[in-house]
Coordinates of C-alpha atoms and ligand atoms in Angstrom, one line a residue:
M1 CA 212.5 138.6 -37.1
Y2 CA 209.1 137.6 -35.7
D3 CA 206.5 135.1 -36.6
L4 CA 202.7 135.7 -36.9
R5 CA 202.4 135.3 -33.1
G6 CA 205.2 137.7 -32.3
R7 CA 207.8 135.0 -31.5
P8 CA 211.4 135.6 -32.4
L9 CA 213.7 132.9 -33.8
R10 CA 216.4 132.1 -31.3
D11 CA 217.0 128.4 -31.3
L12 CA 217.9 126.0 -34.1
R13 CA 217.8 122.2 -33.7
I14 CA 219.7 120.3 -36.3
S15 CA 219.1 116.6 -36.9
V16 CA 222.3 115.1 -38.2
T17 CA 221.1 111.5 -38.7
D18 CA 217.8 109.7 -38.8
R19 CA 219.4 106.5 -37.5
C20 CA 219.8 105.3 -34.0
N21 CA 221.4 102.4 -32.1
F22 CA 218.4 102.4 -29.6
R23 CA 214.8 101.5 -30.2
C24 CA 213.0 103.4 -27.5
N25 CA 209.5 102.4 -27.9
Y26 CA 208.1 105.9 -27.6
C27 CA 210.4 107.1 -30.5
M28 CA 211.6 104.3 -32.8
P29 CA 209.6 101.2 -32.0
K30 CA 211.5 98.2 -33.3
E31 CA 208.5 96.7 -35.1
V32 CA 208.5 99.8 -37.4
F33 CA 212.2 100.7 -37.4
T34 CA 213.4 97.4 -38.8
K35 CA 216.5 96.9 -40.9
D36 CA 214.3 97.4 -43.9
Y37 CA 213.0 100.8 -42.8
P38 CA 213.7 103.4 -45.5
Y39 CA 216.4 105.4 -43.8
L40 CA 217.8 108.3 -45.8
P41 CA 220.6 107.4 -48.2
H42 CA 223.9 109.2 -47.6
S43 CA 223.4 111.5 -50.6
A44 CA 220.2 112.9 -49.1
L45 CA 221.9 114.0 -45.9
L46 CA 223.1 117.6 -45.7
S47 CA 226.8 117.7 -45.7
F48 CA 228.6 119.5 -42.9
E49 CA 229.4 122.3 -45.2
E50 CA 225.7 122.6 -46.2
I51 CA 224.7 122.5 -42.5
T52 CA 227.2 125.2 -41.6
R53 CA 226.1 127.4 -44.4
I54 CA 222.5 127.3 -43.4
A55 CA 223.3 127.6 -39.7
K56 CA 225.3 130.8 -40.4
I57 CA 222.3 132.4 -42.1
F58 CA 220.1 131.4 -39.2
V59 CA 222.5 133.0 -36.8
A60 CA 222.4 136.2 -38.9
H61 CA 218.6 136.1 -38.3
G62 CA 219.1 136.0 -34.5
V63 CA 219.7 132.4 -33.6
Q64 CA 221.8 132.2 -30.4
K65 CA 221.5 128.5 -29.6
I66 CA 222.2 125.4 -31.8
R67 CA 221.4 121.9 -30.6
L68 CA 222.6 118.9 -32.6
T69 CA 220.2 115.9 -32.4
G70 CA 218.8 113.1 -34.4
G71 CA 218.4 110.0 -34.4
E72 CA 221.5 109.5 -32.4
P73 CA 223.9 112.4 -33.3
L74 CA 227.0 110.7 -32.1
L75 CA 226.5 108.0 -34.8
R76 CA 227.1 110.6 -37.5
K77 CA 230.7 110.0 -38.8
D78 CA 233.2 112.8 -37.9
I79 CA 230.5 114.8 -36.0
E80 CA 233.5 116.6 -34.3
R81 CA 234.2 118.3 -37.7
L82 CA 230.7 119.8 -37.8
I83 CA 231.0 121.0 -34.2
E84 CA 234.3 122.7 -35.1
Q85 CA 232.6 124.5 -37.9
L86 CA 229.6 125.6 -35.9
A87 CA 231.7 126.6 -32.9
A88 CA 233.4 129.2 -35.1
L89 CA 230.1 131.0 -35.8
R90 CA 229.3 134.2 -33.9
T91 CA 225.9 135.7 -33.0
T92 CA 224.8 139.1 -34.3
D93 CA 226.3 140.7 -31.2
G94 CA 229.6 138.9 -31.6
Q95 CA 229.1 136.2 -29.0
A96 CA 229.9 132.5 -29.3
L97 CA 226.8 130.3 -29.9
D98 CA 225.3 128.2 -27.1
L99 CA 226.3 125.0 -28.8
T100 CA 224.9 121.8 -27.4
L101 CA 223.9 118.2 -28.3
T102 CA 221.3 115.7 -27.2
T103 CA 222.5 112.1 -27.0
N104 CA 221.4 108.8 -25.6
G105 CA 224.9 108.7 -24.0
S106 CA 225.8 105.3 -25.5
L107 CA 228.9 106.6 -27.2
L108 CA 229.7 109.4 -24.8
A109 CA 232.4 107.7 -22.8
R110 CA 234.4 107.2 -26.0
K111 CA 233.7 110.6 -27.5
A112 CA 233.3 113.2 -24.7
S113 CA 236.8 114.7 -24.8
A114 CA 236.9 114.9 -28.6
L115 CA 233.6 116.7 -28.5
K116 CA 234.8 119.2 -26.0
A117 CA 238.0 119.7 -27.9
A118 CA 236.0 120.4 -31.1
G119 CA 234.2 123.3 -29.3
L120 CA 231.0 121.7 -27.9
Q121 CA 229.9 123.5 -24.8
R122 CA 227.6 121.1 -23.1
V123 CA 225.4 118.0 -23.6
T124 CA 222.0 116.8 -22.7
V125 CA 221.8 113.1 -22.0
S126 CA 218.6 111.1 -22.2
L127 CA 218.2 108.6 -19.4
D128 CA 214.9 107.0 -18.6
G129 CA 215.8 105.2 -15.4
L130 CA 218.5 103.8 -13.2
D131 CA 217.2 100.3 -12.9
D132 CA 219.1 98.2 -15.4
A133 CA 216.2 96.0 -16.3
V134 CA 213.9 99.0 -16.8
F135 CA 216.5 100.8 -18.9
R136 CA 217.3 97.8 -21.1
R137 CA 213.6 97.3 -21.7
M138 CA 213.1 101.0 -22.6
N139 CA 216.0 101.2 -25.1
D140 CA 214.8 97.8 -26.4
V141 CA 218.3 96.8 -27.6
D142 CA 219.4 95.5 -24.2
F143 CA 221.8 98.4 -23.6
P144 CA 223.1 98.5 -20.0
V145 CA 222.5 101.6 -17.9
A146 CA 226.0 101.5 -16.5
D147 CA 227.5 102.4 -19.9
V148 CA 225.3 105.5 -20.1
L149 CA 226.2 106.5 -16.5
E150 CA 229.9 106.1 -17.5
G151 CA 229.3 108.4 -20.5
I152 CA 227.7 111.0 -18.2
E153 CA 230.8 110.9 -15.9
A154 CA 233.1 111.2 -18.9
A155 CA 231.1 114.2 -20.2
S156 CA 231.3 115.8 -16.8
A157 CA 235.1 115.2 -16.5
A158 CA 235.6 116.6 -20.0
G159 CA 233.8 119.9 -18.9
L160 CA 230.7 119.4 -21.1
G161 CA 228.5 121.0 -18.4
P162 CA 226.2 122.0 -17.0
I163 CA 224.8 118.6 -18.0
K164 CA 221.1 118.1 -18.4
I165 CA 219.6 114.7 -18.0
N166 CA 216.3 114.1 -19.7
M167 CA 213.9 111.5 -18.6
V168 CA 210.7 110.7 -20.5
V169 CA 208.1 109.4 -18.1
K170 CA 205.7 106.8 -19.3
R171 CA 203.0 105.5 -17.0
G172 CA 203.2 101.8 -16.4
T173 CA 206.8 101.8 -17.7
N174 CA 209.2 103.9 -15.7
E175 CA 207.3 106.1 -13.2
Q176 CA 208.9 104.1 -10.4
E177 CA 212.2 105.5 -11.5
I178 CA 211.3 109.1 -10.8
L179 CA 212.4 109.2 -7.2
P180 CA 215.6 107.1 -7.6
M181 CA 216.6 109.5 -10.4
A182 CA 215.8 112.6 -8.3
R183 CA 217.8 111.2 -5.4
R184 CA 220.8 110.3 -7.7
F185 CA 221.1 113.7 -9.4
K186 CA 220.2 116.0 -6.4
G187 CA 223.3 117.9 -5.6
S188 CA 225.3 116.5 -8.5
G189 CA 225.5 119.8 -10.4
M190 CA 223.4 118.2 -13.2
V191 CA 219.9 119.3 -14.0
L192 CA 217.4 116.4 -14.2
R193 CA 214.4 117.2 -16.4
F194 CA 211.2 115.1 -16.6
I195 CA 209.5 115.1 -19.9
E196 CA 205.9 114.3 -20.5
Y197 CA 205.5 111.5 -23.0
M198 CA 204.3 113.2 -26.2
D199 CA 202.2 112.3 -29.2
V200 CA 205.0 113.0 -31.7
G201 CA 205.3 110.9 -34.9
A202 CA 202.8 108.3 -36.0
T203 CA 204.4 105.1 -34.8
N204 CA 204.5 105.1 -31.0
G205 CA 200.7 104.4 -30.5
W206 CA 200.6 107.3 -28.0
R207 CA 197.7 107.3 -25.5
M208 CA 196.9 110.1 -23.0
T209 CA 196.6 107.5 -20.2
E210 CA 200.3 106.8 -20.5
V211 CA 201.2 110.5 -19.8
V212 CA 202.3 111.2 -16.3
P213 CA 201.5 114.9 -15.8
S214 CA 204.4 117.0 -14.6
E215 CA 202.3 118.2 -11.7
E216 CA 202.2 114.6 -10.4
V217 CA 206.0 114.3 -10.8
V218 CA 206.6 117.5 -8.8
K219 CA 204.2 116.3 -6.0
L220 CA 205.9 113.0 -5.8
I221 CA 209.4 114.4 -5.5
H222 CA 208.3 117.3 -3.2
A223 CA 206.8 114.8 -0.7
E224 CA 210.3 113.4 -0.1
L225 CA 212.7 116.1 -1.3
P226 CA 211.0 119.5 -0.7
L227 CA 211.0 121.8 -3.7
V228 CA 210.5 125.6 -4.3
P229 CA 209.4 127.1 -7.6
L230 CA 212.1 129.0 -9.5
E231 CA 211.8 131.8 -12.1
P232 CA 212.5 130.8 -15.8
S233 CA 216.1 131.5 -16.6
N234 CA 215.3 132.7 -20.1
P235 CA 212.3 133.4 -22.3
G236 CA 211.3 130.4 -24.5
E237 CA 212.6 128.0 -21.9
T238 CA 210.7 124.7 -22.2
A239 CA 211.1 123.5 -18.7
Q240 CA 209.5 124.9 -15.5
R241 CA 212.2 125.0 -12.9
W242 CA 212.0 123.7 -9.3
G243 CA 214.8 124.1 -6.8
Y244 CA 215.6 121.8 -3.9
A245 CA 214.7 123.6 -0.7
D246 CA 216.9 124.0 2.4
A247 CA 215.6 123.7 6.0
L248 CA 214.3 127.3 5.8
G249 CA 212.3 126.6 2.6
Q250 CA 214.7 128.6 0.5
H251 CA 216.4 127.3 -2.6
D252 CA 219.5 125.4 -1.7
L253 CA 221.9 126.3 -4.5
A254 CA 224.3 123.5 -3.7
M255 CA 221.5 120.9 -4.1
G256 CA 220.5 122.3 -7.5
E257 CA 217.2 122.0 -9.3
I258 CA 215.0 119.9 -11.5
G259 CA 212.9 120.9 -14.5
V260 CA 209.6 119.6 -15.8
I261 CA 208.6 119.8 -19.5
S262 CA 204.9 119.7 -19.7
S263 CA 204.4 119.6 -23.4
V264 CA 201.1 117.8 -23.1
T265 CA 199.4 119.2 -20.0
K266 CA 200.7 122.8 -20.1
A267 CA 201.3 124.0 -23.7
F268 CA 204.2 126.5 -24.0
C269 CA 203.7 127.5 -27.6
G270 CA 203.4 131.1 -26.6
D271 CA 207.2 131.5 -26.3
C272 CA 208.3 128.9 -28.8
N273 CA 211.3 130.3 -30.5
R274 CA 212.6 127.0 -32.1
A275 CA 213.1 125.9 -35.7
R276 CA 214.2 122.4 -36.7
L277 CA 216.3 121.4 -39.6
S278 CA 215.8 117.7 -40.6
T279 CA 218.7 115.5 -41.7
E280 CA 217.9 116.1 -45.3
G281 CA 217.5 119.9 -45.0
Q282 CA 213.7 120.3 -44.5
L283 CA 212.9 123.2 -42.2
Y284 CA 210.1 122.5 -39.7
T285 CA 208.7 125.3 -37.6
C286 CA 206.9 123.0 -35.2
L287 CA 207.7 119.5 -33.8
F288 CA 204.2 118.5 -34.8
A289 CA 204.2 119.9 -38.3
S290 CA 203.3 117.5 -41.0
Q291 CA 205.3 119.3 -43.7
G292 CA 208.7 120.9 -43.9
H293 CA 210.2 123.6 -46.2
D294 CA 212.8 122.3 -48.5
L295 CA 216.1 124.2 -48.0
R296 CA 218.3 121.6 -49.5
S297 CA 217.0 122.0 -53.0
L298 CA 217.7 125.7 -52.8
I299 CA 221.3 125.0 -51.7
R300 CA 221.8 122.3 -54.3
A301 CA 220.5 124.6 -57.0
Q302 CA 223.4 127.0 -56.1
A303 CA 221.1 129.6 -54.7
P304 CA 223.0 132.6 -53.2
D305 CA 222.9 133.3 -49.5
A306 CA 220.5 136.2 -50.0
D307 CA 217.9 133.8 -51.5
L308 CA 218.3 131.3 -48.6
S309 CA 218.1 134.1 -46.2
S310 CA 214.8 135.5 -47.7
A311 CA 213.4 132.0 -47.8
I312 CA 214.0 131.6 -44.1
T313 CA 212.5 135.0 -43.4
R314 CA 209.4 134.2 -45.4
I315 CA 209.0 130.8 -43.6
W316 CA 209.4 132.2 -40.1
Q317 CA 207.3 135.3 -40.7
G318 CA 204.5 133.1 -42.0
R319 CA 204.7 130.7 -39.0
G320 CA 201.6 130.5 -36.8
D321 CA 202.2 127.0 -35.2
H322 CA 200.7 126.3 -31.8
Y323 CA 199.9 122.6 -31.9
S324 CA 200.2 121.9 -28.2
E325 CA 197.7 124.6 -27.5
L326 CA 195.3 123.0 -30.0
R327 CA 196.0 119.3 -29.1
S328 CA 193.0 118.6 -26.9
A329 CA 190.6 120.5 -29.2
L330 CA 191.9 118.7 -32.2
A331 CA 191.6 115.3 -30.7
A332 CA 188.1 116.0 -29.4
D333 CA 186.8 117.5 -32.6
T334 CA 188.0 115.0 -35.2
G335 CA 189.2 111.9 -33.5
I336 CA 191.3 111.5 -36.7
P337 CA 195.0 110.8 -36.3
I338 CA 197.1 113.5 -37.9
R339 CA 200.0 112.5 -40.2
R340 CA 203.2 113.7 -38.5
V341 CA 206.9 113.3 -39.0
E342 CA 208.9 111.1 -36.7
M343 CA 210.9 112.7 -33.9
S344 CA 213.9 110.6 -35.0
Y345 CA 213.7 112.4 -38.4
I346 CA 213.4 116.0 -37.3
G347 CA 215.1 115.7 -33.9
G348 CA 213.8 116.3 -30.4
Ligands
SAM1 N1 219.0 110.0 -29.6 C1 219.1 111.2 -28.8 C2 218.5 111.1 -27.5 O1 217.8 110.1 -27.2 O2 218.9 111.9 -26.6 C3 218.6 112.5 -29.5 C4 217.3 112.4 -30.3 S1 215.9 112.1 -29.3 C5 214.6 112.1 -30.5 C6 215.7 113.6 -28.4 C7 214.8 113.5 -27.2 O3 213.5 113.3 -27.5 C8 215.2 112.5 -26.2 O4 215.4 113.0 -24.9 C9 214.0 111.6 -26.1 O5 213.8 111.0 -24.9 C10 212.9 112.5 -26.5 N2 211.7 111.9 -27.1 C11 211.6 111.0 -28.1 N3 210.3 110.6 -28.3 C12 209.6 111.3 -27.4 C13 208.2 111.3 -27.0 N4 207.3 110.5 -27.7 N5 207.8 112.0 -26.0 C14 208.7 112.8 -25.3 N6 210.0 112.8 -25.6 C15 210.4 112.1 -26.6
SF4_2 FE1 217.1 106.8 -30.4 FE2 216.9 109.0 -29.0 FE3 214.8 108.0 -30.3 FE4 215.7 106.7 -28.2 S1 214.9 108.8 -28.1 S2 215.2 105.8 -30.2 S3 217.9 107.1 -28.3 S4 216.6 108.8 -31.2
SF4_3 FE1 206.6 125.0 -30.4 FE2 205.0 123.4 -31.9 FE3 205.9 122.6 -29.5 FE4 204.1 124.6 -29.7 S1 203.7 122.5 -30.3 S2 205.9 124.5 -28.4 S3 204.8 125.6 -31.6 S4 207.2 123.0 -31.3

């Protein structure tokens, strides 16, 4: 199944909650996400059975990878039960899914082994710095970095690897953490990825001046820890890969690699094979879409699988999204902010 730009559907991201115990300023600024914020009521959330039913239909359409996200996915009660159900699905060629989860790591130390036992294959942990003061300021709930590092260790010990570590880099906030992070994770078996701060949602007051271009990140690291470019490992991969070089300038496999995700400075819409399912069952075909497609009402109206399946086909085949490629043109042309959903609602 291909969209209007010839892109297949391979990757489904499912947001399991719109709540979070952190208030990262670039995602859920605490002035907006107060206790009075209109979070979704429990009845609006897709149940695990509803999620699994939709996921199965997506898998029949060629999805090979499912990522659970949020909000903070580990806050969803009994998430292990959903993982068990999703782990039982098989791709169209009979393989297990690539089943993963993105987390802020705060509950990982407690939950890593149960997640593994439920059938989760690996995790991506968001970590924006190693300096405790910087980290506490960025999560804005005074959460200590040591607890996330402990969570990462627990995930590694439980076999939830290869672990990816995602760092959003924001100018004036945490760029001084780039090198300490690179030094820490070099040779650890974990892949550190630097993400350009994006203009998702409508609450983070994004400014281009706060984006640290990936090129700058690579240059900075390369000056101390030489890097060599690596080929993409699969089509649709969001990160450009760089390997740590040995003395001969070859990739030193034991030292591993980093990735840079240049969502702002180098659009990668051309290969974008991702769909996103919000916590309440709205299907989004782009992170920057202002509107989703309501699958929950179909499910709750007792629609048969065939109807859900053809709705998904129609939506994907009608998809032409390429927001990141248009970003600069849009901003220059109109200067008007576009209404967008929050990342905590559709998931990263
Ligand atoms: N709470 C989980 C976490 O933080 O890993 C999962 C959800 S979070 C929305 C998913 C990812 O989106 C995180 O790695 C986060 O850093 C990233 N993210 C959120 N807002 C962003 C922004 N404005 N620009 C770039 N990345 C962002
Ligand atoms: Fe929560 Fe993740 Fe957003 Fe931070 S990035 S506020 S941890 S959902
Ligand atoms: Fe995909 Fe939209 Fe991001 Fe482009 S802007 S890579 S279409 S999610």
